[in-house]
GROMACS .gro file of C-alpha atoms in nm:
model
  506
    1MET     CA    1   3.743  -7.069  -2.186
    2HIS     CA    2   3.720  -6.796  -2.442
    3ASP     CA    3   3.375  -6.670  -2.561
    4VAL     CA    4   3.499  -6.613  -2.916
    5VAL     CA    5   3.828  -6.631  -3.091
    6ILE     CA    6   3.865  -6.449  -3.402
    7ALA     CA    7   4.141  -6.578  -3.670
    8GLY     CA    8   4.262  -6.255  -3.857
    9ALA     CA    9   4.318  -5.893  -3.755
   10GLY     CA   10   4.223  -5.738  -4.100
   11PRO     CA   11   3.933  -5.483  -4.109
   12ASN     CA   12   3.653  -5.757  -4.091
   13GLY     CA   13   3.788  -5.935  -3.788
   14LEU     CA   14   3.871  -5.616  -3.589
   15MET     CA   15   3.506  -5.499  -3.657
   16LEU     CA   16   3.364  -5.811  -3.556
   17ALA     CA   17   3.579  -5.771  -3.234
   18CYS     CA   18   3.441  -5.433  -3.180
   19GLU     CA   19   3.069  -5.520  -3.219
   20LEU     CA   20   3.116  -5.831  -2.963
   21SER     CA   21   3.290  -5.610  -2.728
   22LEU     CA   22   3.023  -5.364  -2.749
   23ALA     CA   23   2.761  -5.643  -2.688
   24GLY     CA   24   2.925  -5.755  -2.362
   25VAL     CA   25   3.147  -6.043  -2.525
   26ARG     CA   26   3.508  -6.032  -2.494
   27PRO     CA   27   3.686  -6.191  -2.804
   28LEU     CA   28   4.037  -6.292  -2.825
   29VAL     CA   29   4.195  -6.184  -3.210
   30LEU     CA   30   4.482  -6.419  -3.367
   31GLU     CA   31   4.679  -6.264  -3.640
   32ARG     CA   32   4.939  -6.470  -3.788
   33LEU     CA   33   5.162  -6.155  -3.908
   34PRO     CA   34   5.402  -6.025  -3.634
   35GLU     CA   35   5.283  -5.662  -3.690
   36PRO     CA   36   5.031  -5.490  -3.887
   37THR     CA   37   5.081  -5.514  -4.257
   38THR     CA   38   5.200  -5.211  -4.471
   39GLU     CA   39   5.089  -5.376  -4.797
   40HIS     CA   40   4.871  -5.163  -5.022
   41ARG     CA   41   4.519  -5.327  -5.020
   42ALA     CA   42   4.172  -5.158  -5.077
   43ASN     CA   43   4.189  -4.771  -5.098
   44GLY     CA   44   3.865  -4.687  -4.926
   45MET     CA   45   3.513  -4.821  -4.869
   46VAL     CA   46   3.189  -4.783  -5.099
   47GLY     CA   47   2.855  -4.854  -4.975
   48GLN     CA   48   2.659  -4.872  -4.673
   49VAL     CA   49   2.941  -4.980  -4.478
   50VAL     CA   50   3.020  -4.562  -4.467
   51ARG     CA   51   2.703  -4.478  -4.291
   52MET     CA   52   2.735  -4.803  -4.064
   53LEU     CA   53   3.092  -4.645  -3.944
   54ASP     CA   54   2.889  -4.329  -3.888
   55ARG     CA   55   2.652  -4.494  -3.682
   56ARG     CA   56   2.912  -4.640  -3.456
   57GLY     CA   57   3.106  -4.312  -3.440
   58LEU     CA   58   3.393  -4.441  -3.613
   59HIS     CA   59   3.354  -4.212  -3.927
   60GLU     CA   60   3.484  -3.899  -3.737
   61ARG     CA   61   3.796  -4.082  -3.664
   62LEU     CA   62   3.892  -4.167  -4.008
   63ALA     CA   63   3.758  -3.839  -4.180
   64GLY     CA   64   3.534  -3.613  -3.978
   65PRO     CA   65   3.162  -3.590  -3.999
   66LEU     CA   66   2.966  -3.827  -4.284
   67GLY     CA   67   2.965  -3.606  -4.597
   68ARG     CA   68   2.709  -3.590  -4.855
   69PRO     CA   69   2.665  -3.891  -5.126
   70LEU     CA   70   2.864  -3.894  -5.450
   71PRO     CA   71   2.732  -3.715  -5.740
   72ARG     CA   72   2.880  -3.944  -5.962
   73PHE     CA   73   3.073  -4.290  -5.983
   74VAL     CA   74   3.173  -4.574  -6.224
   75PHE     CA   75   3.016  -4.870  -6.288
   76GLY     CA   76   3.185  -5.132  -6.557
   77ALA     CA   77   3.448  -4.844  -6.637
   78MET     CA   78   3.145  -4.634  -6.740
   79PRO     CA   79   2.990  -4.306  -6.584
   80LEU     CA   80   2.725  -4.331  -6.328
   81ASP     CA   81   2.581  -4.008  -6.284
   82LEU     CA   82   2.400  -4.014  -5.944
   83THR     CA   83   2.251  -3.676  -5.992
   84LEU     CA   84   1.982  -3.834  -6.192
   85ALA     CA   85   1.876  -4.061  -5.884
   86PRO     CA   86   1.952  -3.835  -5.559
   87ASP     CA   87   1.729  -4.076  -5.342
   88ALA     CA   88   1.985  -4.352  -5.417
   89PRO     CA   89   2.270  -4.223  -5.189
   90LEU     CA   90   2.615  -4.389  -5.267
   91HIS     CA   91   2.891  -4.287  -5.002
   92VAL     CA   92   3.241  -4.334  -5.051
   93LEU     CA   93   3.531  -4.292  -4.802
   94PRO     CA   94   3.854  -4.286  -4.946
   95VAL     CA   95   4.113  -4.400  -4.696
   96PRO     CA   96   4.375  -4.659  -4.707
   97GLN     CA   97   4.309  -5.005  -4.592
   98ARG     CA   98   4.579  -4.978  -4.337
   99ARG     CA   99   4.456  -4.661  -4.182
  100ILE     CA  100   4.088  -4.833  -4.132
  101ALA     CA  101   4.258  -5.127  -3.983
  102ALA     CA  102   4.480  -4.915  -3.751
  103MET     CA  103   4.176  -4.689  -3.636
  104LEU     CA  104   3.961  -5.037  -3.555
  105THR     CA  105   4.258  -5.143  -3.371
  106GLU     CA  106   4.277  -4.874  -3.177
  107ARG     CA  107   3.913  -4.902  -3.106
  108ALA     CA  108   3.910  -5.263  -3.024
  109THR     CA  109   4.196  -5.187  -2.784
  110GLU     CA  110   3.975  -4.917  -2.610
  111LEU     CA  111   3.695  -5.186  -2.575
  112GLY     CA  112   3.953  -5.406  -2.402
  113VAL     CA  113   3.996  -5.688  -2.697
  114GLU     CA  114   4.323  -5.868  -2.674
  115ILE     CA  115   4.505  -5.882  -3.009
  116ARG     CA  116   4.786  -6.156  -3.065
  117HIS     CA  117   5.001  -6.055  -3.346
  118GLY     CA  118   5.242  -6.359  -3.463
  119HIS     CA  119   5.000  -6.605  -3.350
  120GLU     CA  120   4.849  -6.854  -3.645
  121LEU     CA  121   4.564  -7.088  -3.638
  122THR     CA  122   4.685  -7.432  -3.717
  123GLY     CA  123   4.421  -7.664  -3.620
  124LEU     CA  124   4.070  -7.706  -3.485
  125ASP     CA  125   3.858  -7.968  -3.322
  126GLN     CA  126   3.500  -7.912  -3.259
  127HIS     CA  127   3.286  -8.033  -2.967
  128GLU     CA  128   2.918  -8.018  -2.867
  129GLU     CA  129   2.980  -7.702  -2.658
  130SER     CA  130   3.304  -7.543  -2.752
  131VAL     CA  131   3.579  -7.534  -3.025
  132THR     CA  132   3.993  -7.626  -2.966
  133ALA     CA  133   4.193  -7.417  -3.170
  134GLU     CA  134   4.568  -7.502  -3.205
  135VAL     CA  135   4.785  -7.202  -3.252
  136ALA     CA  136   5.135  -7.170  -3.336
  137GLY     CA  137   5.277  -6.860  -3.175
  138PRO     CA  138   5.632  -6.703  -3.118
  139ASP     CA  139   5.717  -6.935  -2.829
  140GLY     CA  140   5.564  -7.248  -2.975
  141THR     CA  141   5.248  -7.446  -3.003
  142TYR     CA  142   4.938  -7.415  -2.751
  143SER     CA  143   4.557  -7.471  -2.737
  144LEU     CA  144   4.293  -7.256  -2.684
  145GLU     CA  145   3.905  -7.347  -2.596
  146ALA     CA  146   3.628  -7.125  -2.719
  147ARG     CA  147   3.276  -7.142  -2.757
  148TYR     CA  148   3.292  -7.024  -3.104
  149LEU     CA  149   3.564  -6.961  -3.374
  150VAL     CA  150   3.534  -6.714  -3.670
  151GLY     CA  151   3.746  -6.708  -3.974
  152ALA     CA  152   3.817  -6.373  -4.072
  153ASP     CA  153   4.166  -6.489  -4.227
  154GLY     CA  154   4.103  -6.388  -4.594
  155GLY     CA  155   4.053  -6.571  -4.927
  156HIS     CA  156   4.310  -6.857  -4.846
  157SER     CA  157   4.141  -6.913  -4.528
  158VAL     CA  158   4.278  -7.162  -4.303
  159THR     CA  159   3.969  -7.158  -4.075
  160ARG     CA  160   3.769  -7.242  -4.377
  161LYS     CA  161   4.000  -7.523  -4.480
  162LEU     CA  162   4.024  -7.674  -4.131
  163ALA     CA  163   3.633  -7.656  -4.110
  164GLY     CA  164   3.602  -7.847  -4.411
  165ILE     CA  165   3.398  -7.601  -4.597
  166GLY     CA  166   3.436  -7.608  -4.977
  167PHE     CA  167   3.495  -7.299  -5.208
  168PRO     CA  168   3.366  -7.340  -5.527
  169GLY     CA  169   3.374  -7.063  -5.808
  170VAL     CA  170   3.570  -7.003  -6.139
  171THR     CA  171   3.891  -6.855  -6.211
  172GLU     CA  172   3.984  -6.652  -6.501
  173GLU     CA  173   4.344  -6.694  -6.618
  174HIS     CA  174   4.376  -6.485  -6.896
  175SER     CA  175   4.414  -6.137  -6.744
  176VAL     CA  176   4.690  -5.945  -6.601
  177SER     CA  177   4.650  -5.651  -6.363
  178ARG     CA  178   4.940  -5.419  -6.282
  179SER     CA  179   4.955  -5.158  -6.025
  180ALA     CA  180   5.221  -4.914  -5.904
  181HIS     CA  181   5.290  -4.590  -5.739
  182VAL     CA  182   5.444  -4.369  -5.985
  183THR     CA  183   5.518  -3.989  -6.093
  184VAL     CA  184   5.397  -3.813  -6.405
  185PRO     CA  185   5.527  -3.500  -6.531
  186PRO     CA  186   5.331  -3.196  -6.449
  187GLU     CA  187   5.303  -3.085  -6.791
  188ILE     CA  188   5.086  -3.372  -6.911
  189VAL     CA  189   4.855  -3.326  -6.620
  190ASP     CA  190   4.528  -3.124  -6.691
  191PRO     CA  191   4.503  -2.829  -6.448
  192HIS     CA  192   4.139  -2.823  -6.489
  193THR     CA  193   4.054  -3.195  -6.418
  194GLY     CA  194   4.360  -3.356  -6.261
  195GLY     CA  195   4.350  -3.592  -6.556
  196LEU     CA  196   4.631  -3.711  -6.775
  197ARG     CA  197   4.665  -3.558  -7.161
  198VAL     CA  198   4.722  -3.870  -7.364
  199PRO     CA  199   4.798  -3.855  -7.729
  200GLY     CA  200   4.497  -3.974  -7.921
  201HIS     CA  201   4.260  -4.000  -7.637
  202GLY     CA  202   4.256  -3.627  -7.507
  203VAL     CA  203   4.227  -3.604  -7.135
  204ILE     CA  204   4.192  -3.934  -6.927
  205PRO     CA  205   3.997  -3.799  -6.617
  206PRO     CA  206   4.124  -3.928  -6.269
  207LEU     CA  207   3.969  -4.193  -6.072
  208SER     CA  208   3.776  -4.323  -6.371
  209HIS     CA  209   3.823  -4.681  -6.553
  210TYR     CA  210   3.914  -4.607  -6.886
  211ARG     CA  211   3.865  -4.897  -7.134
  212THR     CA  212   3.982  -4.947  -7.476
  213GLU     CA  213   3.943  -5.265  -7.654
  214THR     CA  214   4.271  -5.423  -7.547
  215GLY     CA  215   4.241  -5.324  -7.164
  216LEU     CA  216   4.181  -5.074  -6.887
  217PHE     CA  217   4.377  -4.810  -6.759
  218VAL     CA  218   4.310  -4.618  -6.419
  219TYR     CA  219   4.494  -4.307  -6.280
  220ALA     CA  220   4.456  -4.187  -5.956
  221THR     CA  221   4.611  -3.954  -5.683
  222LEU     CA  222   4.504  -4.069  -5.345
  223GLU     CA  223   4.633  -4.059  -4.988
  224THR     CA  224   4.868  -4.332  -5.045
  225GLY     CA  225   5.036  -4.148  -5.375
  226THR     CA  226   4.973  -4.133  -5.726
  227SER     CA  227   4.896  -4.449  -5.892
  228VAL     CA  228   4.846  -4.622  -6.246
  229THR     CA  229   4.688  -4.931  -6.293
  230THR     CA  230   4.613  -5.156  -6.616
  231ILE     CA  231   4.444  -5.476  -6.698
  232GLU     CA  232   4.513  -5.657  -7.031
  233TRP     CA  233   4.318  -5.972  -7.146
  234VAL     CA  234   4.628  -6.182  -7.239
  235ALA     CA  235   4.805  -6.463  -7.069
  236ASP     CA  236   5.123  -6.370  -6.905
  237ASP     CA  237   5.411  -6.612  -6.790
  238THR     CA  238   5.601  -6.394  -6.598
  239GLY     CA  239   5.658  -6.568  -6.269
  240ASP     CA  240   5.523  -6.404  -5.920
  241ASP     CA  241   5.859  -6.418  -5.783
  242THR     CA  242   5.978  -6.152  -6.064
  243ALA     CA  243   5.904  -5.791  -5.919
  244MET     CA  244   5.696  -5.535  -6.075
  245THR     CA  245   5.854  -5.250  -6.234
  246VAL     CA  246   5.775  -4.930  -6.365
  247ASP     CA  247   5.901  -5.039  -6.693
  248GLU     CA  248   5.685  -5.318  -6.683
  249LEU     CA  249   5.397  -5.093  -6.608
  250ARG     CA  250   5.480  -4.839  -6.869
  251ALA     CA  251   5.471  -5.083  -7.139
  252SER     CA  252   5.170  -5.252  -7.016
  253VAL     CA  253   5.012  -4.870  -7.067
  254ARG     CA  254   5.148  -4.874  -7.415
  255ARG     CA  255   4.971  -5.165  -7.512
  256VAL     CA  256   4.635  -5.058  -7.367
  257LEU     CA  257   4.643  -4.688  -7.465
  258GLY     CA  258   4.848  -4.735  -7.797
  259ALA     CA  259   5.050  -4.433  -7.674
  260ASP     CA  260   5.334  -4.365  -7.452
  261VAL     CA  261   5.291  -4.203  -7.118
  262PRO     CA  262   5.608  -4.111  -6.936
  263LEU     CA  263   5.549  -4.265  -6.595
  264GLY     CA  264   5.848  -4.232  -6.353
  265PRO     CA  265   5.958  -4.401  -6.019
  266PRO     CA  266   5.760  -4.307  -5.715
  267GLU     CA  267   5.900  -4.065  -5.489
  268GLY     CA  268   5.962  -4.074  -5.104
  269ASP     CA  269   6.066  -4.363  -4.891
  270GLY     CA  270   5.736  -4.553  -4.945
  271PRO     CA  271   5.627  -4.815  -4.896
  272HIS     CA  272   5.536  -4.791  -5.257
  273LEU     CA  273   5.287  -5.025  -5.449
  274ALA     CA  274   5.413  -5.232  -5.730
  275ARG     CA  275   5.192  -5.527  -5.780
  276ARG     CA  276   5.090  -5.785  -6.051
  277LEU     CA  277   4.795  -6.007  -6.034
  278HIS     CA  278   4.755  -6.299  -6.269
  279GLY     CA  279   4.391  -6.388  -6.327
  280ARG     CA  280   4.099  -6.344  -6.094
  281ASN     CA  281   3.873  -6.559  -5.867
  282THR     CA  282   3.511  -6.541  -5.796
  283ARG     CA  283   3.445  -6.797  -5.504
  284LEU     CA  284   3.162  -6.847  -5.247
  285ALA     CA  285   3.196  -7.060  -4.968
  286GLU     CA  286   2.959  -7.371  -4.982
  287ARG     CA  287   2.830  -7.265  -4.618
  288PHE     CA  288   2.931  -6.966  -4.381
  289ARG     CA  289   2.896  -7.165  -4.062
  290ASP     CA  290   2.977  -7.549  -3.969
  291GLY     CA  291   2.862  -7.589  -3.602
  292ARG     CA  292   3.084  -7.337  -3.381
  293VAL     CA  293   3.284  -7.212  -3.650
  294LEU     CA  294   3.179  -6.922  -3.887
  295LEU     CA  295   3.327  -6.731  -4.168
  296VAL     CA  296   3.322  -6.355  -4.262
  297GLY     CA  297   3.467  -6.141  -4.533
  298ASP     CA  298   3.722  -6.292  -4.773
  299ALA     CA  299   3.734  -6.609  -4.595
  300ALA     CA  300   3.318  -6.677  -4.725
  301HIS     CA  301   3.350  -6.490  -5.060
  302VAL     CA  302   3.609  -6.348  -5.309
  303HIS     CA  303   3.562  -6.177  -5.617
  304SER     CA  304   3.654  -5.880  -5.860
  305ALA     CA  305   3.748  -5.550  -5.663
  306ILE     CA  306   3.603  -5.371  -5.948
  307GLY     CA  307   3.349  -5.101  -5.807
  308GLY     CA  308   3.522  -5.129  -5.428
  309PRO     CA  309   3.263  -5.373  -5.298
  310GLY     CA  310   3.505  -5.589  -5.063
  311LEU     CA  311   3.486  -5.410  -4.735
  312ASN     CA  312   3.134  -5.316  -4.783
  313LEU     CA  313   3.048  -5.676  -4.816
  314GLY     CA  314   3.294  -5.801  -4.545
  315MET     CA  315   3.238  -5.555  -4.270
  316GLN     CA  316   2.879  -5.567  -4.302
  317ASP     CA  317   2.921  -5.944  -4.256
  318ALA     CA  318   3.095  -5.870  -3.947
  319ILE     CA  319   2.821  -5.644  -3.836
  320GLY     CA  320   2.557  -5.854  -3.902
  321LEU     CA  321   2.717  -6.163  -3.721
  322GLY     CA  322   2.834  -5.983  -3.407
  323TRP     CA  323   2.500  -5.933  -3.238
  324LYS     CA  324   2.346  -6.239  -3.303
  325LEU     CA  325   2.667  -6.440  -3.184
  326ALA     CA  326   2.662  -6.220  -2.874
  327ALA     CA  327   2.313  -6.283  -2.827
  328GLN     CA  328   2.368  -6.686  -2.851
  329ILE     CA  329   2.646  -6.652  -2.593
  330HIS     CA  330   2.441  -6.420  -2.356
  331GLY     CA  331   2.150  -6.699  -2.387
  332TRP     CA  332   1.845  -6.494  -2.494
  333ALA     CA  333   1.904  -6.571  -2.873
  334PRO     CA  334   1.551  -6.718  -3.032
  335PRO     CA  335   1.605  -7.052  -3.162
  336GLY     CA  336   1.752  -7.027  -3.500
  337LEU     CA  337   1.880  -6.685  -3.490
  338LEU     CA  338   2.236  -6.773  -3.552
  339ASP     CA  339   2.134  -6.942  -3.881
  340THR     CA  340   1.990  -6.613  -3.975
  341TYR     CA  341   2.363  -6.493  -4.041
  342GLU     CA  342   2.411  -6.711  -4.357
  343ALA     CA  343   2.040  -6.650  -4.464
  344GLU     CA  344   2.094  -6.312  -4.479
  345ARG     CA  345   2.462  -6.238  -4.584
  346ARG     CA  346   2.482  -6.500  -4.858
  347PRO     CA  347   2.219  -6.355  -5.074
  348ALA     CA  348   2.405  -6.019  -5.035
  349ALA     CA  349   2.732  -6.185  -5.130
  350GLU     CA  350   2.545  -6.343  -5.418
  351ARG     CA  351   2.444  -6.014  -5.519
  352VAL     CA  352   2.817  -5.880  -5.512
  353VAL     CA  353   2.943  -6.177  -5.720
  354MET     CA  354   2.666  -6.098  -5.992
  355HIS     CA  355   2.755  -5.717  -6.009
  356THR     CA  356   3.109  -5.757  -6.036
  357GLN     CA  357   3.128  -6.029  -6.304
  358ALA     CA  358   2.855  -5.804  -6.494
  359GLN     CA  359   3.112  -5.498  -6.457
  360SER     CA  360   3.415  -5.729  -6.560
  361ALA     CA  361   3.217  -5.842  -6.861
  362LEU     CA  362   3.175  -5.480  -6.957
  363ILE     CA  363   3.530  -5.394  -6.936
  364GLY     CA  364   3.634  -5.701  -7.148
  365PRO     CA  365   3.821  -5.672  -7.503
  366GLY     CA  366   3.662  -5.649  -7.838
  367ARG     CA  367   3.419  -5.477  -8.047
  368PRO     CA  368   3.112  -5.705  -7.920
  369VAL     CA  369   3.185  -5.565  -7.566
  370THR     CA  370   3.195  -5.226  -7.732
  371ALA     CA  371   2.864  -5.255  -7.887
  372LEU     CA  372   2.729  -5.375  -7.538
  373ARG     CA  373   2.889  -5.065  -7.372
  374GLU     CA  374   2.712  -4.838  -7.615
  375LEU     CA  375   2.382  -4.983  -7.546
  376PHE     CA  376   2.449  -4.998  -7.168
  377GLY     CA  377   2.541  -4.624  -7.188
  378GLU     CA  378   2.212  -4.524  -7.304
  379LEU     CA  379   2.043  -4.731  -7.044
  380LEU     CA  380   2.274  -4.526  -6.797
  381ARG     CA  381   2.079  -4.187  -6.865
  382LEU     CA  382   1.772  -4.314  -6.730
  383PRO     CA  383   1.715  -4.250  -6.386
  384GLU     CA  384   1.521  -4.578  -6.301
  385THR     CA  385   1.857  -4.751  -6.394
  386VAL     CA  386   2.088  -4.538  -6.224
  387ARG     CA  387   1.881  -4.588  -5.916
  388HIS     CA  388   1.872  -4.972  -5.926
  389ILE     CA  389   2.271  -4.980  -6.005
  390ALA     CA  390   2.366  -4.722  -5.715
  391ASN     CA  391   2.150  -4.928  -5.452
  392THR     CA  392   2.285  -5.279  -5.572
  393MET     CA  393   2.662  -5.121  -5.552
  394SER     CA  394   2.585  -4.958  -5.203
  395GLY     CA  395   2.388  -5.278  -5.080
  396ALA     CA  396   2.085  -5.060  -5.009
  397ASP     CA  397   1.867  -5.329  -5.220
  398ILE     CA  398   1.913  -5.575  -4.941
  399ARG     CA  399   1.563  -5.678  -4.756
  400TYR     CA  400   1.638  -5.924  -4.495
  401THR     CA  401   1.290  -6.015  -4.443
  402ALA     CA  402   0.986  -6.099  -4.667
  403ALA     CA  403   0.753  -5.891  -4.454
  404THR     CA  404   0.498  -5.662  -4.612
  405ALA     CA  405   0.339  -5.520  -4.311
  406HIS     CA  406   0.518  -5.193  -4.366
  407PRO     CA  407   0.747  -5.074  -4.661
  408LEU     CA  408   1.053  -5.041  -4.428
  409ASP     CA  409   1.035  -5.377  -4.276
  410GLY     CA  410   1.372  -5.553  -4.329
  411ARG     CA  411   1.515  -5.236  -4.476
  412TRP     CA  412   1.816  -5.015  -4.407
  413ALA     CA  413   1.668  -4.770  -4.139
  414PRO     CA  414   1.675  -4.401  -4.265
  415ASP     CA  415   1.916  -4.154  -4.154
  416LEU     CA  416   1.656  -3.981  -3.917
  417VAL     CA  417   1.699  -3.686  -3.733
  418LEU     CA  418   1.479  -3.612  -3.397
  419GLU     CA  419   1.328  -3.263  -3.345
  420ASP     CA  420   1.590  -3.225  -3.047
  421GLY     CA  421   1.865  -3.250  -3.296
  422ARG     CA  422   1.967  -3.643  -3.223
  423ARG     CA  423   2.066  -3.797  -3.522
  424LEU     CA  424   1.988  -4.164  -3.559
  425ALA     CA  425   2.360  -4.255  -3.608
  426GLU     CA  426   2.441  -4.100  -3.239
  427LEU     CA  427   2.151  -4.327  -3.082
  428THR     CA  428   2.313  -4.645  -3.237
  429ARG     CA  429   2.668  -4.612  -3.116
  430THR     CA  430   2.608  -4.857  -2.833
  431ALA     CA  431   2.547  -5.140  -3.094
  432ARG     CA  432   2.218  -5.213  -2.882
  433PRO     CA  433   1.868  -5.295  -3.046
  434LEU     CA  434   1.657  -4.974  -3.047
  435LEU     CA  435   1.289  -4.882  -3.048
  436LEU     CA  436   1.251  -4.530  -3.173
  437ASP     CA  437   0.874  -4.436  -3.049
  438PHE     CA  438   0.734  -4.115  -3.230
  439THR     CA  439   0.392  -4.200  -3.037
  440GLY     CA  440   0.511  -4.189  -2.683
  441THR     CA  441   0.295  -4.509  -2.617
  442LEU     CA  442   0.483  -4.817  -2.671
  443GLY     CA  443   0.689  -4.822  -2.351
  444ASP     CA  444   0.470  -5.062  -2.174
  445ASP     CA  445   0.521  -5.304  -2.488
  446VAL     CA  446   0.884  -5.320  -2.472
  447ARG     CA  447   0.970  -5.297  -2.102
  448GLY     CA  448   1.007  -5.668  -2.083
  449TRP     CA  449   1.331  -5.632  -2.293
  450ALA     CA  450   1.471  -5.322  -2.128
  451ASP     CA  451   1.778  -5.564  -2.057
  452ARG     CA  452   1.858  -5.561  -2.426
  453VAL     CA  453   1.657  -5.307  -2.650
  454ASP     CA  454   1.686  -4.924  -2.566
  455LEU     CA  455   1.381  -4.690  -2.598
  456VAL     CA  456   1.386  -4.363  -2.733
  457THR     CA  457   1.072  -4.159  -2.781
  458GLY     CA  458   1.044  -3.820  -2.973
  459LYS     CA  459   0.938  -3.671  -3.276
  460ALA     CA  460   1.097  -3.700  -3.646
  461GLU     CA  461   1.013  -3.625  -3.988
  462ALA     CA  462   0.972  -3.998  -4.111
  463ASP     CA  463   0.777  -4.255  -4.307
  464ALA     CA  464   0.699  -4.425  -3.980
  465THR     CA  465   0.563  -4.341  -3.643
  466ALA     CA  466   0.771  -4.615  -3.465
  467LEU     CA  467   1.080  -4.822  -3.562
  468LEU     CA  468   1.245  -5.120  -3.398
  469ILE     CA  469   1.590  -5.126  -3.524
  470ARG     CA  470   1.825  -5.430  -3.522
  471PRO     CA  471   2.221  -5.356  -3.398
  472ASP     CA  472   2.329  -5.387  -3.773
  473GLY     CA  473   2.074  -5.092  -3.870
  474TYR     CA  474   1.798  -5.296  -4.028
  475VAL     CA  475   1.433  -5.244  -3.961
  476ALA     CA  476   1.276  -5.516  -3.763
  477TRP     CA  477   0.937  -5.372  -3.700
  478ALA     CA  478   0.783  -5.051  -3.830
  479SER     CA  479   0.440  -4.870  -3.789
  480SER     CA  480   0.275  -4.577  -3.945
  481SER     CA  481  -0.019  -4.525  -3.684
  482ALA     CA  482  -0.020  -4.245  -3.442
  483ALA     CA  483  -0.223  -4.482  -3.217
  484PRO     CA  484  -0.103  -4.822  -3.250
  485ASP     CA  485  -0.385  -5.041  -3.171
  486ASP     CA  486  -0.363  -5.394  -3.021
  487THR     CA  487  -0.284  -5.580  -3.343
  488GLU     CA  488   0.017  -5.349  -3.421
  489ARG     CA  489   0.124  -5.393  -3.058
  490LYS     CA  490   0.090  -5.768  -3.079
  491SER     CA  491   0.339  -5.749  -3.406
  492LEU     CA  492   0.566  -5.536  -3.228
  493ARG     CA  493   0.617  -5.803  -2.948
  494SER     CA  494   0.635  -6.078  -3.200
  495ALA     CA  495   0.934  -5.903  -3.346
  496LEU     CA  496   1.051  -5.829  -3.031
  497GLU     CA  497   1.071  -6.209  -2.985
  498ARG     CA  498   1.174  -6.302  -3.295
  499TRP     CA  499   1.484  -6.109  -3.287
  500PHE     CA  500   1.558  -6.056  -2.923
  501GLY     CA  501   1.415  -6.347  -2.739
  502LEU     CA  502   1.167  -6.383  -2.475
  503PRO     CA  503   1.099  -6.115  -2.238
  504LEU     CA  504   1.224  -6.087  -1.889
  505ASP     CA  505   0.882  -6.212  -1.735
  506ALA     CA  506   0.853  -6.499  -1.961
   0.00000   0.00000   0.00000
């Protein structure tokens, strides 16, 4: 019997496989595609997941050491000046999704994960102690037994449908998004900003979302090539079986900007992006768990891609689930630990649904929206507004517990550096719970959990003298006392039991 079968070898499923492997569980990953896709999807990651990759040693594999937060970003196609709120960092990793998936595939393989391409989940049957998965592979159908099954198989999740989990939400039909790789004449590229000179609009900056009263225009030069995207708020009866062309995109740009932009076909062999999407869906699964079946990523939630929140949300689902599922399999999980997965991650998904819908409203057509944007532009000049939005977009506003004993309880652990030069990100690469003890007095209190909690002592500039950090990077307990008293030690042991089960001598 397998411990965990994961349906889907995208970034979310692969991240979960890596987390489980680090926790001593060997998952099996099924992927219906016969080989990794070359389809153009996300262009990178935005938010806390970038810092989480650093804490697993994976950021360096994609882009070297973790860089500084962004000085500026966009919200609802409006500029977000992050220098007004430097204490609300927003990190971006502009790497195409297929390279992220390739890196995670490599890491999962290093950790001993088996990935079966060309094997598709076709049925499931739950029992008291296991799940039977029916699989269609290149050589026929077969059955697998697993203690748990996780669906990381996207918005059209077969896992979710087979488990009978509803997917309510809304569909906006009156919009069309077109994206394609293109070439542009060098004479219309501004040499100072890299933006496009467009008659009647001046220079449209790259990587911005330029909104008019009839649509949205985005121009970007990324690792995958130069691309243009438009969104129009109109019905369109072009069938999905009709290939998108540069001519079609050029006509759409003319309607959105009221000006001709001389776009040409892309250079090189490709693969090249050419995509047309009708409408958009916003949906949230009725539940993230049904017995021994769980959902992560797009299988649990779909939303607008505006602001790039998808991988931030989905991969943090995987990181939040991995250690809890491993604890359940190893037998030390306290009662109800696995249920906290949905209790914590569903509100995070609701926040993303909320702010992507708000951004979609701000890019809508018409003069009333223009007036709303004018007012919102005034708000975006206030540091407190910028701080709030940056924290919301990055996911840094999440607090997993209602505990108020310490301001850091339930929050993302700060990026500390110990006096000996060790970074917190270097101490969390094992994905084990971690007690950072700057008092040097708590060793006896954590001894009973030595098989599953690491203890690190030292000194650091911090707003706490001790931090108990969960594998997903969130604080389970904190203290500000130079010499924790009996009450604080008792609260530490209570937090250890709550999240990491009974001590060995219990």
